[in-house]
Structures are given as structure tokens and as C-alpha cells.
Coordinates of C-alpha atoms in Angstrom, one line a residue:
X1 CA -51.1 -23.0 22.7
X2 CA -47.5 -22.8 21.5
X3 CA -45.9 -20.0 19.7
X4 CA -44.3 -20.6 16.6
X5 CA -40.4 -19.5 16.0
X6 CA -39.4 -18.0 13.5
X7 CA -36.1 -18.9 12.7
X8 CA -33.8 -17.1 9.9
X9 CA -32.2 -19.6 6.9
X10 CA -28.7 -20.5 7.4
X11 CA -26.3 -18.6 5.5
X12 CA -23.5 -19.5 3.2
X13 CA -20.3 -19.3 4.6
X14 CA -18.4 -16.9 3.6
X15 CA -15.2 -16.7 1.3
X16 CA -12.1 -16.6 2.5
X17 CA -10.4 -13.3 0.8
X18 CA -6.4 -12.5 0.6
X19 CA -7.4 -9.1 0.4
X20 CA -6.7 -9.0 -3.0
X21 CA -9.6 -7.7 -5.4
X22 CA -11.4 -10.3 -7.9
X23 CA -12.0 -7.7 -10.2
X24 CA -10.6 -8.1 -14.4
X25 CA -10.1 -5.1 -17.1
X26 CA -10.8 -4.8 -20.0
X27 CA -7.8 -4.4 -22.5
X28 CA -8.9 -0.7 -23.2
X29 CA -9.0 0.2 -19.8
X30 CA -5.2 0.5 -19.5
X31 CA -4.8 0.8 -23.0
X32 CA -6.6 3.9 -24.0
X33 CA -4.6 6.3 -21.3
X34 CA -1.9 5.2 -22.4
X35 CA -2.3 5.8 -26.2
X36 CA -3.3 9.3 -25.5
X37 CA -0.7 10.0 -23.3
X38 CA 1.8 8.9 -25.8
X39 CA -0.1 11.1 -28.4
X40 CA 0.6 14.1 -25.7
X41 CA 4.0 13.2 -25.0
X42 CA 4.7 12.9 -29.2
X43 CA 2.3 16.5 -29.7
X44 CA 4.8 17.9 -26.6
X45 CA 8.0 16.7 -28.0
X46 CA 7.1 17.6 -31.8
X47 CA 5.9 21.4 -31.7
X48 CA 9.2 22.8 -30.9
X49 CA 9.9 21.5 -34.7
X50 CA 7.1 22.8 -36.3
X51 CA 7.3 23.6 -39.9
X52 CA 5.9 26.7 -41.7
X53 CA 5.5 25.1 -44.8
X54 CA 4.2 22.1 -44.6
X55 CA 3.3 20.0 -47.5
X56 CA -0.6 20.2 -48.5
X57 CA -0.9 16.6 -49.9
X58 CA 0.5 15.1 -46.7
X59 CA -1.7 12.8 -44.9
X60 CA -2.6 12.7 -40.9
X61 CA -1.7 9.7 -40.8
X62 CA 1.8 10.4 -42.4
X63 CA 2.1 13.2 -40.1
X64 CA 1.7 10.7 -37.1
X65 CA 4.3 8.3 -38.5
X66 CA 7.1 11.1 -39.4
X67 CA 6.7 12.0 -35.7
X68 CA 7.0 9.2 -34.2
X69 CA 10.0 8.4 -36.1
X70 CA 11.4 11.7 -35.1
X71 CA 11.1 11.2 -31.6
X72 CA 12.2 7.2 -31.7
X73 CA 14.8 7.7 -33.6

């Protein structure tokens, strides 16, 4: 009586790799740090200009803008 061998399937050859990483981003990945360290950089740059009276009625949003344009241009 013979034994029976038991062989292993054949495997796929393998991909040859440059060493460089196959992996994508997503746009808010990089985009996201980089928003909020511009909001730092514009909260940083702004304070030493801070108003004691400030307009009520102004918006956030208006807020945002005038400081932006203050540190742009």
C-alpha cells in the first residue's frame, strides 16, 4: 500500500513592488489639517488686534472673512 502526498497548491506569483505604497486618500485627509491649521494660524495672528467693542449684529461668519482679509492683505 502506497501513501498518499499531500502536496500544497501552487501560489500566485508575487507582484513586483518599486517600493512605493499603493495606497490613495481621501481629499479630507490632507484637507482637514490643513483648514484647521490655517484657522490657528488666522486665531494666532488676529488676537493681538482684538477689539473691545465689537459689534453685536456681526456674524461668525463675517468675523472669519474680516480676518482673513486682515491677515491677506
Amino acid at each position: 500500500m502506497s501513501a498518499t502526498l499531500h502536496t500544497r497548491p501552487a501560489r500566485p506569483a508575487r507582484r513586483v513592488t518599486t517600493g512605493v505604497a499603493d495606497a490613495r486618500l481621501h481629499w479630507w485627509v490632507l484637507a482637514l489639517p490643513a483648514l484647521a491649521f490655517g484657522l490657528l494660524l488666522l486665531l494666532l495672528a488676529g488676537s493681538g488686534e482684538a477689539q473691545a467693542a465689537a459689534p453685536a449684529h456681526t456674524s461668525p461668519l463675517a468675523q472669519v472673512t474680516q480676518q482673513i482679509l486682515r491677515v491677506v492683505g
